Coordinates of C-alpha atoms in Angstrom, one line a residue:
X1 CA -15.6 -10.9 102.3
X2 CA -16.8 -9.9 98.9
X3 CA -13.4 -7.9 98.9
X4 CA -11.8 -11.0 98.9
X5 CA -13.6 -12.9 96.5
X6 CA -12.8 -10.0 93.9
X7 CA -8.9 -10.5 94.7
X8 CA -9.6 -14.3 94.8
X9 CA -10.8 -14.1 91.1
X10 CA -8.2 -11.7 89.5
X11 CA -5.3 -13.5 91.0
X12 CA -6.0 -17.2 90.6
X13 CA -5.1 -17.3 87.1
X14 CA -1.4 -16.3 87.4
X15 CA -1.3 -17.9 90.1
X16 CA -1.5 -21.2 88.2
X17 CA 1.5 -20.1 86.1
X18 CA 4.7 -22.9 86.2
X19 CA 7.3 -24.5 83.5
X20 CA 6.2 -24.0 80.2
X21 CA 7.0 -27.4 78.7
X22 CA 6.6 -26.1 74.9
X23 CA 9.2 -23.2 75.4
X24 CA 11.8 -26.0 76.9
X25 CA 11.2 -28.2 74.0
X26 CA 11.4 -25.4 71.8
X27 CA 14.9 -24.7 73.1
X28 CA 16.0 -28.5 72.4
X29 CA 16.7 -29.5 69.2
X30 CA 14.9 -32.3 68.3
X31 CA 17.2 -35.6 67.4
X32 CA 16.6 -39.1 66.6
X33 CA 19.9 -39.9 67.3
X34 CA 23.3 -39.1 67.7
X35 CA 25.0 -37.1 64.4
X36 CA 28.4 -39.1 65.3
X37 CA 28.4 -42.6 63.9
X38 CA 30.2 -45.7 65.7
X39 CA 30.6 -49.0 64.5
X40 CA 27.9 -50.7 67.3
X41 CA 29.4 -54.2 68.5
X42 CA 27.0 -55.4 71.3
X43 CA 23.4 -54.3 73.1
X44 CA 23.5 -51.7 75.8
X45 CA 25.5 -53.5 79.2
X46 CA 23.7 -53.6 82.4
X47 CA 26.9 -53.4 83.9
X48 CA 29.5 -50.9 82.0
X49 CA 31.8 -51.8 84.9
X50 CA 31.9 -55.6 84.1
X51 CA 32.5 -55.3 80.7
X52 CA 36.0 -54.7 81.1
X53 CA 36.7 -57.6 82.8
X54 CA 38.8 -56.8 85.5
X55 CA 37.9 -58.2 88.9
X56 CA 40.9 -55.8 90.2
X57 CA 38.9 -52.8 88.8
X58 CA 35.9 -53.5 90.5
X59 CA 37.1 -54.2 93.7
X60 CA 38.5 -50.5 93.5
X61 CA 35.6 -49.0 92.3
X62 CA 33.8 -50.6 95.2
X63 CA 36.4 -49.3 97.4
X64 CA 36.3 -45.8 96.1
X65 CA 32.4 -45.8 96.5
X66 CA 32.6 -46.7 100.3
X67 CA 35.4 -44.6 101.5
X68 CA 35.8 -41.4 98.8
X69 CA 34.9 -38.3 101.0
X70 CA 33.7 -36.3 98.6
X71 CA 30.8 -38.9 97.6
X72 CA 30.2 -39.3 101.3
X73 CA 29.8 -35.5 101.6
X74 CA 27.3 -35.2 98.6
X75 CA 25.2 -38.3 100.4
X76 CA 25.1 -36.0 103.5
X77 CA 24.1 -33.0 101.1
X78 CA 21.1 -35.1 99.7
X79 CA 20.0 -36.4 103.4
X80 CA 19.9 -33.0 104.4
X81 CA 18.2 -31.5 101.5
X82 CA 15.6 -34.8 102.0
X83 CA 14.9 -33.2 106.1
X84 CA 14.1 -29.7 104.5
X85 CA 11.3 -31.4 102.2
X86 CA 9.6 -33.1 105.2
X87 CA 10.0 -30.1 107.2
X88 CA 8.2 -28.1 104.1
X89 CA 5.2 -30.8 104.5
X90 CA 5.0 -30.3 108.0
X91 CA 3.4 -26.6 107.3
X92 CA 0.2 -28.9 106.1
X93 CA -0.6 -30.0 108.9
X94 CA -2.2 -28.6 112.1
X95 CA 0.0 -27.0 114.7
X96 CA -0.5 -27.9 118.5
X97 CA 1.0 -26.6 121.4
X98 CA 0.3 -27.5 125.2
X99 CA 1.5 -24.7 127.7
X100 CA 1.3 -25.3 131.5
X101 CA 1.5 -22.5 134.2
X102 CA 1.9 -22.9 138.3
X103 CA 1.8 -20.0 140.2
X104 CA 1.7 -19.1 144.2
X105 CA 0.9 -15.9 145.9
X106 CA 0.8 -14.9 148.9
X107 CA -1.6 -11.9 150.8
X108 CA -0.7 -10.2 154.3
X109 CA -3.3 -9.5 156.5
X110 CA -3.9 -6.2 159.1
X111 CA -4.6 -7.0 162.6
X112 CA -8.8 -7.2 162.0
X113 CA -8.1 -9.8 159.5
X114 CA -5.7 -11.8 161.7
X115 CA -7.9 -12.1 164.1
X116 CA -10.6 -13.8 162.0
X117 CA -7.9 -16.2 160.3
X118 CA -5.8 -16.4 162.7
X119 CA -2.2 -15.8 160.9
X120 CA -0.7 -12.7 159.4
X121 CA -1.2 -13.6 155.8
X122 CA -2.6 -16.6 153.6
X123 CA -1.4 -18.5 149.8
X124 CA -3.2 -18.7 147.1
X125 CA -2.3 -21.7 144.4
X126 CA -2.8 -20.8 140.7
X127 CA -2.7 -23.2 137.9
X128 CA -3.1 -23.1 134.3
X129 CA -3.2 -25.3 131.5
X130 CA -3.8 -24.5 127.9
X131 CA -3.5 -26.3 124.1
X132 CA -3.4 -24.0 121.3
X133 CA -4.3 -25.9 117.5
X134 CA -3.5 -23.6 114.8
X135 CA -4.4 -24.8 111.1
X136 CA -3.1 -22.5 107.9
X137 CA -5.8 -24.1 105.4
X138 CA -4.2 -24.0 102.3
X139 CA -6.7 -23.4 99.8
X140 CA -4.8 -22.5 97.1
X141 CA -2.4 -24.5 97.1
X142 CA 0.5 -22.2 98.2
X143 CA 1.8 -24.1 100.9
X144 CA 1.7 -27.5 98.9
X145 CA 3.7 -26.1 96.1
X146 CA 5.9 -25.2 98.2
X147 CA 6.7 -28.6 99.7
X148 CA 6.7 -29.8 96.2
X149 CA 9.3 -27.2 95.3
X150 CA 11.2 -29.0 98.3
X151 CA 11.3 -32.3 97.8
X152 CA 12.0 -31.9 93.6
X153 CA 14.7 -29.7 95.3
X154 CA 15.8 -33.3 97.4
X155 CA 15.0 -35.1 94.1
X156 CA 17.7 -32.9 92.5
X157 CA 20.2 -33.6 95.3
X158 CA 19.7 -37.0 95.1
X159 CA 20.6 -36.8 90.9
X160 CA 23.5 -35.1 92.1
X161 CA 24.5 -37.8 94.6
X162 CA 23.9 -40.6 91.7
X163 CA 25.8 -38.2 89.1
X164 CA 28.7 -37.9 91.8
X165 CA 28.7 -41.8 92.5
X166 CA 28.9 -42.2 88.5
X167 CA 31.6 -39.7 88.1
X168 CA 33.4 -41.1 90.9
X169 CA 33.6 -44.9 89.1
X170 CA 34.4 -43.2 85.5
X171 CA 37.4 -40.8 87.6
X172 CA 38.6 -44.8 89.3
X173 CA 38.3 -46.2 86.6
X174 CA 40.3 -44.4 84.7
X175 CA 43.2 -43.5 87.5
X176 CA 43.2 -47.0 87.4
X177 CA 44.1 -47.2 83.6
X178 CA 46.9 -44.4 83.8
X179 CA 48.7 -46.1 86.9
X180 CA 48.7 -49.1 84.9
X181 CA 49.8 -47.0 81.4
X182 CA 52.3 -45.3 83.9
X183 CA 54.2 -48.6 85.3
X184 CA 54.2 -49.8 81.4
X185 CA 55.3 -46.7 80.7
X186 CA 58.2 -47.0 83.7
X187 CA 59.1 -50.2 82.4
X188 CA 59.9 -49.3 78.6
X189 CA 62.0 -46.6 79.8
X190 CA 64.2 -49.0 81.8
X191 CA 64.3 -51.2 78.8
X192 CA 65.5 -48.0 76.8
X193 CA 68.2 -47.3 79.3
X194 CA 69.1 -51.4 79.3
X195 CA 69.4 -51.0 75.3
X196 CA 71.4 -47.5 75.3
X197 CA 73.5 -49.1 77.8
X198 CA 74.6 -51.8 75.9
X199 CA 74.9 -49.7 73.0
X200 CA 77.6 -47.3 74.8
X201 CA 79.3 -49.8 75.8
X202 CA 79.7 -50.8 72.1
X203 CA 80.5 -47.4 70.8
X204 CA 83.5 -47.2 73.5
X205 CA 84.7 -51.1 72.7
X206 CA 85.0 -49.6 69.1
X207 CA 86.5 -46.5 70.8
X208 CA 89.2 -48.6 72.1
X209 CA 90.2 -50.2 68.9
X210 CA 90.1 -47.2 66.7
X211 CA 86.8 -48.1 64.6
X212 CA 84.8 -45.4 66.2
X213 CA 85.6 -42.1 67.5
X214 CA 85.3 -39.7 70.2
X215 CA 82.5 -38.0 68.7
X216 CA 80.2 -41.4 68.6
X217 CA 80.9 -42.2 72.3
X218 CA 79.9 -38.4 73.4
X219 CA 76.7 -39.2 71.9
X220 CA 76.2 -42.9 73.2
X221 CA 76.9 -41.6 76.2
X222 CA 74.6 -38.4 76.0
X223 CA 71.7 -40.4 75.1
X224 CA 72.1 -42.8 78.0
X225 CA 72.4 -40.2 80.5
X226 CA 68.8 -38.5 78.6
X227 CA 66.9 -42.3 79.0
X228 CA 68.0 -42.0 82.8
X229 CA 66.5 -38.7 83.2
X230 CA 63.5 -39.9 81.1
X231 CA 63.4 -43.0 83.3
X232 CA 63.3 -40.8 86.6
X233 CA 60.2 -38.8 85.0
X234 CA 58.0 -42.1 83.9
X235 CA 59.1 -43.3 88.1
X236 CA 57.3 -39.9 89.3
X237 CA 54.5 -40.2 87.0
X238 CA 53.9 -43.7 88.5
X239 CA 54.1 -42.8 91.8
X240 CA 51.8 -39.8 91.5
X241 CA 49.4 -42.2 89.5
X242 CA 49.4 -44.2 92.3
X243 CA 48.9 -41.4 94.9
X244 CA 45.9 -40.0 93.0
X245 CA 44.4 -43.5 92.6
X246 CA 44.6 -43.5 96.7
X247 CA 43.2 -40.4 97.6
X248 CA 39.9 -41.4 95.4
X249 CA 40.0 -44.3 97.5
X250 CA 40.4 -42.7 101.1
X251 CA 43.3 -43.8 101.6
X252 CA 46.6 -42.1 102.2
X253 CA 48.5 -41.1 99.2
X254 CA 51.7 -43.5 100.2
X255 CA 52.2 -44.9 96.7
X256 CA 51.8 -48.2 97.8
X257 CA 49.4 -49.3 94.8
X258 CA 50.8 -51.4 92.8
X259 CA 49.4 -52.2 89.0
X260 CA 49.2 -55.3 86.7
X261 CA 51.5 -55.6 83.9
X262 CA 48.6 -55.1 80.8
X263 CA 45.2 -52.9 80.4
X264 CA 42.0 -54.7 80.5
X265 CA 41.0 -56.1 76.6
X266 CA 38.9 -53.0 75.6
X267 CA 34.8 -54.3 75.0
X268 CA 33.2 -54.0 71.6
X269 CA 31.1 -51.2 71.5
X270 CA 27.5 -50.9 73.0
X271 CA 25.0 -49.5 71.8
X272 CA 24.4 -45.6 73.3
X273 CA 21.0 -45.1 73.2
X274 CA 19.6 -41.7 71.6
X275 CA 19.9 -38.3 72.7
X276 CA 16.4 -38.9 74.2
X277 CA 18.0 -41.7 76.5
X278 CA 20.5 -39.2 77.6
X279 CA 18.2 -36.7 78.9
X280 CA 16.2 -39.8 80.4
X281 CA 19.4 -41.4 82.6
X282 CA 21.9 -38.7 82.9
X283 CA 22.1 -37.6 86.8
X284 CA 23.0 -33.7 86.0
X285 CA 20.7 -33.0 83.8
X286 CA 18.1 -34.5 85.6
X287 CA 19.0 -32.6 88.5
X288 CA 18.7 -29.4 86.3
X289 CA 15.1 -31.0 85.5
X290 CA 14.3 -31.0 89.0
X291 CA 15.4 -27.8 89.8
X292 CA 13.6 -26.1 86.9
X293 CA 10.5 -27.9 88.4
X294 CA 11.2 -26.7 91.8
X295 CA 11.5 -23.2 90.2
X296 CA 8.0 -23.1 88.7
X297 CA 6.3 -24.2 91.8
X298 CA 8.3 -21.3 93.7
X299 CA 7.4 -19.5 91.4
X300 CA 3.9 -20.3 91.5
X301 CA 4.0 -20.2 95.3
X302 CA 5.3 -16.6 95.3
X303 CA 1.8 -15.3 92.9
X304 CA -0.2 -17.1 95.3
X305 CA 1.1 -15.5 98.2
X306 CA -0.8 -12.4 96.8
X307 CA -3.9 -14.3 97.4
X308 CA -6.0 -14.5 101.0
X309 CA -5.2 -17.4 103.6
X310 CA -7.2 -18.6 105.8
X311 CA -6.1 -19.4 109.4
X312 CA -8.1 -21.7 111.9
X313 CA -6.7 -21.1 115.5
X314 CA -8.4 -23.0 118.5
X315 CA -7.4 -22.2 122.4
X316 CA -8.1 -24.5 125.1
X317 CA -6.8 -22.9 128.5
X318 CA -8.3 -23.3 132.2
X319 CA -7.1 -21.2 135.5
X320 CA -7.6 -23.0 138.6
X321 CA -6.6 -23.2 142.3
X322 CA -6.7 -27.0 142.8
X323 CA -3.8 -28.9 140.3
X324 CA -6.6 -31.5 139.3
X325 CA -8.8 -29.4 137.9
X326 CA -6.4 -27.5 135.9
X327 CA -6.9 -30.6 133.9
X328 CA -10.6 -31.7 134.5
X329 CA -11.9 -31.4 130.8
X330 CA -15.0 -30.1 132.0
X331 CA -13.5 -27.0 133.5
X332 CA -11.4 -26.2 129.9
X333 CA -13.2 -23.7 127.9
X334 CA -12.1 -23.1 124.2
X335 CA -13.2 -21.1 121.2
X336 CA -12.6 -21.6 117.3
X337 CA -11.2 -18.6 115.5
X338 CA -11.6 -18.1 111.7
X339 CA -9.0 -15.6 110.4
X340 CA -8.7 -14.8 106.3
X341 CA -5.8 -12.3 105.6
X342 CA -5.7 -10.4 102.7
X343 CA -2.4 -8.8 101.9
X344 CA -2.9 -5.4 100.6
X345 CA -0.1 -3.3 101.1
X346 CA 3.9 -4.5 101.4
X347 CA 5.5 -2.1 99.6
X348 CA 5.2 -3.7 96.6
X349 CA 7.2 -6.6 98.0
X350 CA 5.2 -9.7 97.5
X351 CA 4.8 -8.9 94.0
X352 CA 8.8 -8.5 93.5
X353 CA 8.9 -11.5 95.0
X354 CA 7.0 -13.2 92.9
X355 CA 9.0 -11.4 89.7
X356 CA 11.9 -12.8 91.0
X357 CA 10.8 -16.4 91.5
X358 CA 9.6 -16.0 87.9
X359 CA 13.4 -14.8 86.8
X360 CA 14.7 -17.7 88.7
X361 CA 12.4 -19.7 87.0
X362 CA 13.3 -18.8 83.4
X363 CA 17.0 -19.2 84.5
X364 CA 16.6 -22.8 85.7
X365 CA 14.8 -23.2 82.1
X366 CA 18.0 -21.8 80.6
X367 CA 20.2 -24.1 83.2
X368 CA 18.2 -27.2 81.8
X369 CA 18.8 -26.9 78.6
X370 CA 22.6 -25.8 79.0
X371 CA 22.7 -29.2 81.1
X372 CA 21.5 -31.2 78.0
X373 CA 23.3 -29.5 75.5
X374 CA 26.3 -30.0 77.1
X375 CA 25.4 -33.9 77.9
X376 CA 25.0 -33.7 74.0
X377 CA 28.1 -33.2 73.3
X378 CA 30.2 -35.1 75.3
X379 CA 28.0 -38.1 74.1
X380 CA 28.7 -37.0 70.7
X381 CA 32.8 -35.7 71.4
X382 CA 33.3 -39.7 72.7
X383 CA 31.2 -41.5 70.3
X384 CA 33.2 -39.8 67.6
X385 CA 36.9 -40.4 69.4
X386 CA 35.7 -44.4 69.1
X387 CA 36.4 -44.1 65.5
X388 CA 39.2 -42.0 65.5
X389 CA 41.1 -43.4 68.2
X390 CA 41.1 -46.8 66.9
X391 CA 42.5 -45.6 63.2
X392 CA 45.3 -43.8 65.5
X393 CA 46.0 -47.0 67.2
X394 CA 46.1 -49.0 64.3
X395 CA 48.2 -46.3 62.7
X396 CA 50.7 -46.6 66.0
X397 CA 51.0 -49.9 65.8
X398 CA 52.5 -50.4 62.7
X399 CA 54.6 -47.4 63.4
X400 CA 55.7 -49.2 66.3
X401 CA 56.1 -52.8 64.6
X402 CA 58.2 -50.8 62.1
X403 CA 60.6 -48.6 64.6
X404 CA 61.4 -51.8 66.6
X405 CA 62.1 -53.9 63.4
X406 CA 64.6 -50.8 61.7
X407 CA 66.0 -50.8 65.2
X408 CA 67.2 -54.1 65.0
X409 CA 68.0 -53.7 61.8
X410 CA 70.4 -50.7 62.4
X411 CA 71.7 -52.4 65.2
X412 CA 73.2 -54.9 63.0
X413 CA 74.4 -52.7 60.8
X414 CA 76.4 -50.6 63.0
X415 CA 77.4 -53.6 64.8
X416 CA 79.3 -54.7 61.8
X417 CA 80.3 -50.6 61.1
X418 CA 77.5 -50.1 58.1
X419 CA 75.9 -47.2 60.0
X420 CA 76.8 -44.4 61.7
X421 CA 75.9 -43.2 65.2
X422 CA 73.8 -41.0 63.8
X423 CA 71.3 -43.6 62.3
X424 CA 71.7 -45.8 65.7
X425 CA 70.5 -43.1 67.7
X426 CA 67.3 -41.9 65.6
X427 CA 66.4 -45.6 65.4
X428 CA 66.4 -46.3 68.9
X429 CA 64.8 -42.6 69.7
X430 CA 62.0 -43.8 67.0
X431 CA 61.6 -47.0 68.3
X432 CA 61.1 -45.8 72.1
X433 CA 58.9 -42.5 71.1
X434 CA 56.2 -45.1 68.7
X435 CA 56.1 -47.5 71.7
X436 CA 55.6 -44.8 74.2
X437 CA 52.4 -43.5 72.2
X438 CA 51.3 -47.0 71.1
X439 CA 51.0 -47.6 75.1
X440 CA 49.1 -44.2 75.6
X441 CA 46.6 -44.9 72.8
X442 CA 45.8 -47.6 74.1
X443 CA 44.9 -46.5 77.4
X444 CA 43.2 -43.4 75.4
X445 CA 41.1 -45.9 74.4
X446 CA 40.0 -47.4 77.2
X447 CA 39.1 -44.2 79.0
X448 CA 37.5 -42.7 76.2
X449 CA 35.1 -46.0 76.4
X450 CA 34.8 -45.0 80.3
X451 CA 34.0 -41.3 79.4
X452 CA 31.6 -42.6 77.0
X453 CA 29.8 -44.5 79.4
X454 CA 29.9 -41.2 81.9
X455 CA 28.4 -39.0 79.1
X456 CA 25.3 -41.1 78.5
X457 CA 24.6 -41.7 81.9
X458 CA 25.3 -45.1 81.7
X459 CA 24.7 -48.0 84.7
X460 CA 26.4 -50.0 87.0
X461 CA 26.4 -52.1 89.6
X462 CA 28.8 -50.9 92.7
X463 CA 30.6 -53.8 94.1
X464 CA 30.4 -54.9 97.6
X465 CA 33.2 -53.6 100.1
X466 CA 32.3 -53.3 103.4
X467 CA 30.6 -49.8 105.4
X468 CA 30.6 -46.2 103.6
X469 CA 32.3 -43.7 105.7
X470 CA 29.9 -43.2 108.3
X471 CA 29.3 -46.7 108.3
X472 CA 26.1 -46.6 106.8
X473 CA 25.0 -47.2 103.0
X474 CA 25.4 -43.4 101.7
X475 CA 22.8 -43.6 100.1
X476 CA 18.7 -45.7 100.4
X477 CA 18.6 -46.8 97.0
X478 CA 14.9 -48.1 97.9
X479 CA 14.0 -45.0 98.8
X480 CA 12.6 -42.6 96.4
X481 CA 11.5 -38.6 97.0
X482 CA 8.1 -37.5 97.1
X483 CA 6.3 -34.9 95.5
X484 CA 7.0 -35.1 92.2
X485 CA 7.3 -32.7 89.5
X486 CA 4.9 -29.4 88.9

């Protein structure tokens, strides 16, 4: 006993060893707020979802949240992870087991014997009933940091559910936006082949009287035949817009989704939050946060594994002939057994184990901070875009505005034979090419406003549609994981 006392006292300080909280802050750099600056319009939303304002959006979004597969099979990742933790607590508790045992045997008599009993052999009934309690008392703590390692290990799954359920509305929301940039997208090349159309058909009226020549209709007609192949590109980039928005929504990729003629209005800017607020609501890297935590307490369990434990076992049996008294509680005899192992000897593997759990540890640490720095900068990559993006859609605009009026203008003018072919053709291939990215911009906008919202870790409000896959919520929103952090 005094053995174990010594041990007791020279490895109970390590033992207490976990996270160091000052060398994670030391790894963080320490920001008020975010370097990139954005013009802020509005308070923080609730709701980023709603803000758009598109009732068809949200319905999809909903949709996409009750049937996408890959959300339902990150829910089933966090219910499982959620059983391991309570199965972890269950090693606090006492351990009972009931046995029962019937048994009948039979002896054969010689003839002296048969004669006093009368037969040649006689039965003997046996029966035995026993409970066995077994108690690891876990005075060190070893076995509850262990459950706690489990359920911050559910507590991470469940931040990995939420940052899936996120990512899946951002990744809707923004197939949403290129299947509608994709049919406007469709349509402008239809209206390009409708305008070189008519404008071959000019150059070969002229043809015919002499005005223009061979060389002019070769070209009218080249660049008709290049809007129709442009056209059949924009009609397989809308259906495979519209096949990717149905997979996220479970449903098969027919191309059957149709989209409204405009975007949604893009929302004035809210306001982000700090870096602080990132770390605070972002699903990954609080799931990196909870596995660090989970680390240190394995780690923590693996030291104290190197310490005694203490085992209470208590048997209650009885053997008897007659089935009632196999369970008459005066005839059960029991005992209470104290047993305290100390490991001495493994080979030196206990105490690699508990190197290891410190490695893994210090790489979770390392994880952690990876997680925020890169949360860091995709906050900062989209707050910055905001500003840049909209000079380059004000700057398309008018380069658009412009094309389309020296378009017109051109027309005219070769109309009435004051311009060549040449100058027809590079007005309309301006025209069509300053459109084309004026439409993408804007849709550039609108996602980067999404991504924005994904790299804060900004909320939303799913709407209602029906069951999830398994027809079940896929996830208890009320319920919340136990154990907490080291």
């Amino acid at each position: 006993m005094r053995v174990a006392v010594i041990a007791i006292a020279a490895f109970a300080p390590a033992a207490c060893a976990t996270v160091d909280r000052e060398e994670v802050d030391a790894r963080l750099p320490d920001r008020a707020g975010f370097a990139a600056e954005a013009p802020v319009e509005k308070p923080a939303a609730p709701d980023w979802l709603a803000t758009f304002d598109s009732p068809q959006m949200e319905a999809l979004v909903g949709e996409a949240l009750a049937r996408n597969n890959s959300l339902a099979a990150s829910a089933a990742t966090y219910r499982s992870s959620r059983e391991l933790a309570r199965q972890s607590r269950a090693g606090l508790l006492p351990r009972v087991e009931a046995s029962f045992d019937a048994s009948r045997q039979g002896t054969v008599f010689g003839p002296q014997q048969r004669a006093v009993f009368g037969s040649d052999r006689v039965y003997f009934n046996q029966y035995s009933a026993g409970v066995l309690l077994s108690w690891e008392l876990d005075i060190f703590g070893r076995l509850a940091d262990g459950a706690r390692a489990a359920f911050n290990d559910a507590a991470a799954a469940r931040a990995d559910f939420e940052g899936a359920r996120l990512s899946l509305a951002g990744r809707t929301a923004q197939a949403w936006f290129n299947l509608v940039e994709a049919r406007q997208q469709r349509e402008l090349a239809e209206r390009d082949v409708d305008n070189r159309s008519r404008s071959y058909a000019v150059t070969d009226r002229r043809y015919g009287r002499g005005v223009s020549t061979s060389l002019d209709v070769r070209l009218s007609r080249s660049a008709l035949a290049s809007a129709e192949a442009t056209l059949a590109l924009r009609q397989r980039n809308e259906l495979e817009a519209s096949r990717a928005l149905e997979v996220l929504l479970g449903r098969y990729p027919a191309a059957e989704l149709a989209a409204p003629e405009a975007l949604p209005k893009l929302p004035g800017l809210p306001d982000v939050g700090t870096p602080g607020d990132v770390l605070a609501q972002r699903p990954d890297v609080l799931a990196a946060e909870r596995r660090m935590a989970a680390a240190g307490l394995r780690a923590r369990e693996a030291r104290k594994a190197l310490l005694p434990q203490l085992t209470l076992t208590t048997p209650f049996s009885s053997n008897e002939e007659d089935f009632e008294d196999a369970f008459n509680i005066n005839r059960i005899g029991g005992s209470i057994i104290a047993g305290l192992v100390q490991p001495l000897f493994q080979g030196g593997r206990l105490r690699s184990q508990a190197r290891q759990r410190k490695r893994q540890m210090q790489g979770a640490v390392f994880d952690y901070v990876e997680a925020a720095l890169n949360a860091f900068q995709e906050a900062e990559n989209a707050l910055g875009a905001e500003t840049l993006l909209e000079k380059q859609e004000t700057a398309l605009r008018l380069a658009f505005e412009e094309a389309a009026a020296a378009q017109e203008l051109t027309e005219r003018r070769y109309a009435s034979g004051r311009a060549t072919i040449f100058e027809l053709l590079d007005a309309q291939q301006r025209r069509i090419t300053a459109e084309s990215q004026y439409i993408t911009i804007v849709r550039d906008r609108l996602s980067n406003r999404v991504s924005l919202h994904l790299a804060v870790g900004g909320a939303f409000e799913a709407p209602a549609f029906g069951p999830s896959a398994d027809g079940q919520p896929v996830a208890d929103a009320a319920e919340t994981s136990k154990g907490g952090a080291a």
